[in-house]
Short mmCIF file of C-alpha atoms and ligand atoms in Angstrom, two decimals:
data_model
loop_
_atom_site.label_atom_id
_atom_site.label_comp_id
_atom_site.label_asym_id
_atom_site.label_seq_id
_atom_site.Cartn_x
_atom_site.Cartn_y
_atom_site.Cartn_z
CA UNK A 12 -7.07 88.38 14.77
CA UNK A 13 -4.27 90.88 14.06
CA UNK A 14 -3.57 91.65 10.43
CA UNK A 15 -0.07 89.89 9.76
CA UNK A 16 -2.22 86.72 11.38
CA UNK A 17 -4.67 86.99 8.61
CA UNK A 18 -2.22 87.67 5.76
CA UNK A 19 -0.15 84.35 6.92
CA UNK A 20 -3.70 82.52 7.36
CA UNK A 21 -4.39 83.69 3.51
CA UNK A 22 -0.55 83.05 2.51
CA UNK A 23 -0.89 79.07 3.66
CA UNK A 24 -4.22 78.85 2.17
CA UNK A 25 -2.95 79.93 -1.54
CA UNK A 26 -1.11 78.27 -3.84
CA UNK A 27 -0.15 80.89 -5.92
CA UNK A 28 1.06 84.39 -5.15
CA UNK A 29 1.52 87.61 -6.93
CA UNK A 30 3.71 90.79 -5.89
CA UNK A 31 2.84 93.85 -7.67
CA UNK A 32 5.99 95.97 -6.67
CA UNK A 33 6.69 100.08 -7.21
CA UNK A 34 9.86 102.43 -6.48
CA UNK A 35 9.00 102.17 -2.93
CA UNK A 36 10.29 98.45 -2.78
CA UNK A 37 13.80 100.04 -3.65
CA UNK A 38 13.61 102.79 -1.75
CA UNK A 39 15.33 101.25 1.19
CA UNK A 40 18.05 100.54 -0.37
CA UNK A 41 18.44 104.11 -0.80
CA UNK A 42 16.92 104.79 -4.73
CA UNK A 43 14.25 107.36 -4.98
CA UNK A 44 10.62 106.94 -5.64
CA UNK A 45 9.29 109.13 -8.52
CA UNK A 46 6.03 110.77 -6.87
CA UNK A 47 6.17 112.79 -3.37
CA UNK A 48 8.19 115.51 -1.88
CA UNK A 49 11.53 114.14 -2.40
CA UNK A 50 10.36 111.74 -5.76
CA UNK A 51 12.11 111.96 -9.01
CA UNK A 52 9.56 113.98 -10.89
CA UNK A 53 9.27 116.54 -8.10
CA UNK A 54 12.40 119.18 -9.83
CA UNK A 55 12.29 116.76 -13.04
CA UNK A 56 10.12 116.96 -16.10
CA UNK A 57 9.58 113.23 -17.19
CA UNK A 58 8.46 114.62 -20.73
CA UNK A 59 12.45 115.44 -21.25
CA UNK A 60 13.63 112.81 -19.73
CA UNK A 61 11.51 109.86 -20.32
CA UNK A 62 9.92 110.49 -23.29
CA UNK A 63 10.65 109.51 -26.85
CA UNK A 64 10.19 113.50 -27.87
CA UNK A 65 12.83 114.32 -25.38
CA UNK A 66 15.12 111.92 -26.76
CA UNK A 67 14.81 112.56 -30.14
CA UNK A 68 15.20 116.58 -28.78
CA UNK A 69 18.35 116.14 -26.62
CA UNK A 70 19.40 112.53 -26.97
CA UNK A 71 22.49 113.02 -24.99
CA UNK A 72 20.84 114.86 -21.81
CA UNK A 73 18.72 111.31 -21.55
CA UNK A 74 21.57 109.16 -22.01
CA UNK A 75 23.45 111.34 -18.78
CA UNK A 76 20.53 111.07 -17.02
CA UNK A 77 20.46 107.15 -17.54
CA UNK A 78 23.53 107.09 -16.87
CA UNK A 79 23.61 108.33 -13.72
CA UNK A 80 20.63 106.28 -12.56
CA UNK A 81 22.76 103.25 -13.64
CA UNK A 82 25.71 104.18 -11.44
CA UNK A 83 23.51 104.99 -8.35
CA UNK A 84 21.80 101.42 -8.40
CA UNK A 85 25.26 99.67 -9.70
CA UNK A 86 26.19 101.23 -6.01
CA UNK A 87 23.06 99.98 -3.66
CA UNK A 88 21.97 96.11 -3.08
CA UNK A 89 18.86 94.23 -2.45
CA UNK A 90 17.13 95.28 0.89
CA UNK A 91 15.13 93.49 3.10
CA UNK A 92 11.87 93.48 1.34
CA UNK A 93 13.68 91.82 -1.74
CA UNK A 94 15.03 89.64 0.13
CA UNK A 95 11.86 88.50 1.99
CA UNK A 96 9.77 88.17 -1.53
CA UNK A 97 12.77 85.97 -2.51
CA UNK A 98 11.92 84.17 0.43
CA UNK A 99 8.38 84.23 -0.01
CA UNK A 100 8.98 81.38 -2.63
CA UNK A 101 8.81 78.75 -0.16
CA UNK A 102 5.89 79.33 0.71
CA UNK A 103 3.48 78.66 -2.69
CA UNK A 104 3.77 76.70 -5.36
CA UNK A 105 4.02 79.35 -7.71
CA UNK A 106 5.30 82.63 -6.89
CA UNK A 107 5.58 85.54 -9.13
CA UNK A 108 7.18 89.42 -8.67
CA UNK A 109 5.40 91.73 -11.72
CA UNK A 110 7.24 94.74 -11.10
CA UNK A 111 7.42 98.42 -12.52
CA UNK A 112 11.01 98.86 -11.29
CA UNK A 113 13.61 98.71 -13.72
CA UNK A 114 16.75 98.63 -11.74
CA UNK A 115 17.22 94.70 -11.40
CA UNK A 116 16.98 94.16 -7.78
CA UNK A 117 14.56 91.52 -7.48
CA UNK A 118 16.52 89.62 -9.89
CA UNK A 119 19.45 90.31 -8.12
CA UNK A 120 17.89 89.22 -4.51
CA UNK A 121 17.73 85.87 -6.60
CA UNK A 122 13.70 85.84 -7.39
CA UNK A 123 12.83 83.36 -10.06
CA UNK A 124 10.41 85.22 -11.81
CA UNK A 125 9.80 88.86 -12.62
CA UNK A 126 8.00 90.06 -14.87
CA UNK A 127 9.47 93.14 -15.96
CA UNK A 128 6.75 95.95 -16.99
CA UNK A 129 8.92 98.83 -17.65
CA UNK A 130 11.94 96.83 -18.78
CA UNK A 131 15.45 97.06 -17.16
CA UNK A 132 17.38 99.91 -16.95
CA UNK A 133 20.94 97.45 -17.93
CA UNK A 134 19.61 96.86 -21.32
CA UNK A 135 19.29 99.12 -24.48
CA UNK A 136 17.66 98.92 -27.93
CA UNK A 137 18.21 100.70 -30.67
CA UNK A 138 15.36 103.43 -31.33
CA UNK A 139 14.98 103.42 -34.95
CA UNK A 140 14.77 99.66 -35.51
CA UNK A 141 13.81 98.72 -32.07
CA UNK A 142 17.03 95.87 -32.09
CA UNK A 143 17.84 95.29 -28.81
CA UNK A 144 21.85 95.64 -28.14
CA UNK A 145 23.60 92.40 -26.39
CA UNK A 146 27.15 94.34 -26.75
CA UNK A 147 27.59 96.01 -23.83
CA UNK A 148 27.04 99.57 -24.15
CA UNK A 149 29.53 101.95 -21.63
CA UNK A 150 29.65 104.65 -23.91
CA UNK A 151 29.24 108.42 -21.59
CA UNK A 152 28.49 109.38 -25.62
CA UNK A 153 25.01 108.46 -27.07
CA UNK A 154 26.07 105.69 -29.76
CA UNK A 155 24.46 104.31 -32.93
CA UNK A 156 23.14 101.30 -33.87
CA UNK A 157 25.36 99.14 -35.46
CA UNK A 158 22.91 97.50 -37.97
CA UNK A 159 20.78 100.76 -38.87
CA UNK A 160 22.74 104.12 -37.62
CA UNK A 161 20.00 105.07 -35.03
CA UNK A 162 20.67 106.09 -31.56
CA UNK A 163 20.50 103.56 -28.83
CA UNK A 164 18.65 103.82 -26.07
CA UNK A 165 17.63 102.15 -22.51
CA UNK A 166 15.58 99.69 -22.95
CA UNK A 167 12.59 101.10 -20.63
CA UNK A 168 9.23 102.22 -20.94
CA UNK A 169 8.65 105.70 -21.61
CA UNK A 170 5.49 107.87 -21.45
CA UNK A 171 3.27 107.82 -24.24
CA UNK A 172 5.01 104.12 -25.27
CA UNK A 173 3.20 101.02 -24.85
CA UNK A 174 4.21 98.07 -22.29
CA UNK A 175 6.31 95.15 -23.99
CA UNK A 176 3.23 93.09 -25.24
CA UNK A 177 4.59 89.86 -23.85
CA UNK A 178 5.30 90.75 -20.39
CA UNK A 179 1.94 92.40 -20.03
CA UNK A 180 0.44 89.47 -21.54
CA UNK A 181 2.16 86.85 -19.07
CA UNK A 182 1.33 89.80 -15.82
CA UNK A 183 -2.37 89.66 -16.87
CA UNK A 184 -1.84 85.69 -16.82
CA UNK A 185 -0.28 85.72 -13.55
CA UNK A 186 -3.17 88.13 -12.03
CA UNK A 187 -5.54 86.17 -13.12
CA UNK A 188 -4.82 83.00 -11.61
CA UNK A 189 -3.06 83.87 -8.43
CA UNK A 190 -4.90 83.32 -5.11
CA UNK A 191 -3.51 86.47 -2.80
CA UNK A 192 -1.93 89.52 -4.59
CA UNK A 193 0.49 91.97 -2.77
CA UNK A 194 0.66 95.29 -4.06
CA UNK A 195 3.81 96.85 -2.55
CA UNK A 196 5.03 100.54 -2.56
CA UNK A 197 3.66 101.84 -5.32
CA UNK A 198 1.06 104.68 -6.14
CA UNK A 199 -0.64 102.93 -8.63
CA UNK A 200 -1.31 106.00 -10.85
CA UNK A 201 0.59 104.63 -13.86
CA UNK A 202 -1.33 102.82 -16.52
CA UNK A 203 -1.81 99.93 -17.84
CA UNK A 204 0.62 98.66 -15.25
CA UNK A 205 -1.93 99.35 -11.88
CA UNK A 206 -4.59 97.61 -13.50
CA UNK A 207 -2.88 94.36 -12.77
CA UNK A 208 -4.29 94.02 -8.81
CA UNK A 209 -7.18 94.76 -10.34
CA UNK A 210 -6.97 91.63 -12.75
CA UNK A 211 -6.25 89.76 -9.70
CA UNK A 212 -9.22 91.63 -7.77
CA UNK A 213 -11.76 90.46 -10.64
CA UNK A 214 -9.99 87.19 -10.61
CA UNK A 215 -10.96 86.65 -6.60
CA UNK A 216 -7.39 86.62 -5.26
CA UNK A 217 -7.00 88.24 -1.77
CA UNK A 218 -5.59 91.61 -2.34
CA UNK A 219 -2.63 92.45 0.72
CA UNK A 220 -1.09 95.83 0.40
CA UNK A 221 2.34 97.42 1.64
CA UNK A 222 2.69 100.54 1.63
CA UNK A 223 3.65 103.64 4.07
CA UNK A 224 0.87 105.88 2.65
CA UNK A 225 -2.38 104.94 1.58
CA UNK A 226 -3.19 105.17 -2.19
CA UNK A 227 -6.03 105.24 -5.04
CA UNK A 228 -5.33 101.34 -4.96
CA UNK A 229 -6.30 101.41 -1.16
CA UNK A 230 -9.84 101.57 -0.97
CA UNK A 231 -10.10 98.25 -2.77
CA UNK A 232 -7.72 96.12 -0.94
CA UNK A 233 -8.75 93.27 1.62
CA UNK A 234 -5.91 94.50 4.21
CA UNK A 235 -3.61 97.63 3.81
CA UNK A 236 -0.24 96.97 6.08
CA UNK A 237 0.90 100.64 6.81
CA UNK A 238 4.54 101.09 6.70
CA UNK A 239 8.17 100.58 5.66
CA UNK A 240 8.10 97.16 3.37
CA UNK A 241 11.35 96.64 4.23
CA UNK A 242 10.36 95.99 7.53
CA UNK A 243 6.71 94.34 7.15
CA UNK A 244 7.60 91.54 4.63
CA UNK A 245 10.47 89.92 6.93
CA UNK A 246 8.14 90.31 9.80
CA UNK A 247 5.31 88.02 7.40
CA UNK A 248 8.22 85.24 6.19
CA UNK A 249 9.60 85.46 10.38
CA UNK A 250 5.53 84.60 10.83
CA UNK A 251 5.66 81.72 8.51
CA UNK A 252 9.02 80.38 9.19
CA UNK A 253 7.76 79.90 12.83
CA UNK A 254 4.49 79.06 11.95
P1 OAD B 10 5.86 106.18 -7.08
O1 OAD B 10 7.01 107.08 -6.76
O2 OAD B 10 4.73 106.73 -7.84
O3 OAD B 10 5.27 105.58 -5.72
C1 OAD B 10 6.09 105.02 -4.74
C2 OAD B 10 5.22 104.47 -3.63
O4 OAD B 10 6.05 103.81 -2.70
C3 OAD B 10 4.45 105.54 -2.85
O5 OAD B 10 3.09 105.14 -2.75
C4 OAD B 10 5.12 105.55 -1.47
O6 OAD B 10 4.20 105.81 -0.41
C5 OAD B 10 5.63 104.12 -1.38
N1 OAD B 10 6.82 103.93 -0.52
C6 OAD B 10 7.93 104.69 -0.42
N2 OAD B 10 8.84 104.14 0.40
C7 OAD B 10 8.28 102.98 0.87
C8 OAD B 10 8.71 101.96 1.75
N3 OAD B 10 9.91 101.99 2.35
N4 OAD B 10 7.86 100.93 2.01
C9 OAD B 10 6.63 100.88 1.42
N5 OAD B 10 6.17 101.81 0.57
C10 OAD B 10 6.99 102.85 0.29
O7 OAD B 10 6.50 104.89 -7.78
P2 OAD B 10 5.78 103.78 -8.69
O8 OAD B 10 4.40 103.52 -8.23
O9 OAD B 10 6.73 102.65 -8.80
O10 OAD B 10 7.45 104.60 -14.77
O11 OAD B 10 5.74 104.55 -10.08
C11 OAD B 10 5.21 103.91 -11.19
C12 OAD B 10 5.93 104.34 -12.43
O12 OAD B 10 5.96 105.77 -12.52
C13 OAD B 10 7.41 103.97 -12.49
O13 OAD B 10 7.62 102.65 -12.92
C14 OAD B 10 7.96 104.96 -13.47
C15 OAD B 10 7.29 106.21 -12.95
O14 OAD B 10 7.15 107.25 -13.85
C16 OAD B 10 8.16 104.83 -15.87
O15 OAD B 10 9.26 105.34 -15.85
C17 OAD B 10 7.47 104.38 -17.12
#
């Protein structure tokens, strides 16, 4: 049996379903990863520009720099791979995306729920009094905080901060009670986030992963599907709508 025949025998056998998803899920729609030769963090030091030291040391170079990440995803869509976890719905009673991205794309390719581990790049919180801003916020200038005076920020994860409690909380949850988990395009090198197929690993769920290089999450998966997850995932849901 090939391995897309086993992954669709172990996607009609669960009930519930889990995708862990990385920068490498939006990469086809043309957004950059953050690790590898042409990743993010290759010419750019996170520690300025994700970091609450580097925002409190040049508050305005981070709010260009998120800036310009907003208007580079306001410009790309959902791709394939989105659009095949959306699909993937139909398939389980319970399906769940836990993802690291923040750009809003799963959301957008109409998933009905994602937990969001590093929070979403189209929101912002204040970061003195943590109050997180519903007014819309186009400003190219860093702005203050209405209630306190403190400088707003995206409302991500940065190094060194913790994950929003909740959503880490409800992840865990979801890892622990899925049947098959797929962990697709990510390195799993960032913490506590790549623990979670490991949740669903202790848990007993079938662990699928997509990914076009193999990675420290690899050697502990039941199948690895090698290659572009834009192109595997509509080639499982083609499986199962013909199935
Ligand atoms: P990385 O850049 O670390 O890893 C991206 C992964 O996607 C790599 O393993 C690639 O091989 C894989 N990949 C690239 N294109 C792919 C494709 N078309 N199909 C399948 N796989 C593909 O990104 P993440 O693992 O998401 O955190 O990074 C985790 C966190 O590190 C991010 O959320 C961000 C970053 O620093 C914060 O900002 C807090």
């Amino acid at each position: 049996m090939g391995k897309i025949e086993k992954v669709i025998e172990k996607i009609e056998d669960a009930e519930t379903g889990v995708a862990f998803t990385g920068a490498g899920v939006s990469a086809p729609s043309g957004l950059s990863t953050f690790r590898g030769s042409d990743g993010i963090w290759e010419n750019k030091d996170p520690r300025e520009l994700a970091s609450p030291s580097g925002f409190r040391k040049n508050p305005q170079l981070v709010w260009d720099w998120y800036n310009s990440r907003r208007d580079k995803i306001k410009e790309v869509n959902p791709n394939e791979a989105h659009k095949s976890l959306k699909l993937m719905e139909d398939y389980f009673r319970e399906f769940s995306i836990v993802t690291q991205n923040v750009d809003n794309l799963h959301k957008e390719a109409g998933s009905d729920e994602v937990v969001e581990l590093h929070g979403n790049i189209f929101r912002n919180k204040c970061s003195n009094c943590g109050r997180v801003v519903s007014e819309d916020v186009d400003s190219r200038e860093v702005v203050e905080c209405e209630e306190c005076g403190g400088l707003i920020r995206p409302a991500v994860v940065w190094f060194g901060e913790p994950l929003p409690v909740e959503s880490l909380q409800v992840a865990k949850e979801m890892a622990t009670s899925c049947d098959i988990c797929f962990i697709i395009g990510t390195s799993g090198l960032v913490q506590p986030a790549a623990s979670i197929p490991l949740v669903a690993r202790e848990s007993g769920a079938f662990l699928v992963e997509i990914n076009r290089e193999s990675t420290v999450i690899s050697d502990y998966v039941d199948i690895s599907l090698n290659g572009d997850a834009a192109k595997i995932l509509p080639l499982i849901v083609e499986n199962l709508q013909n199935g």
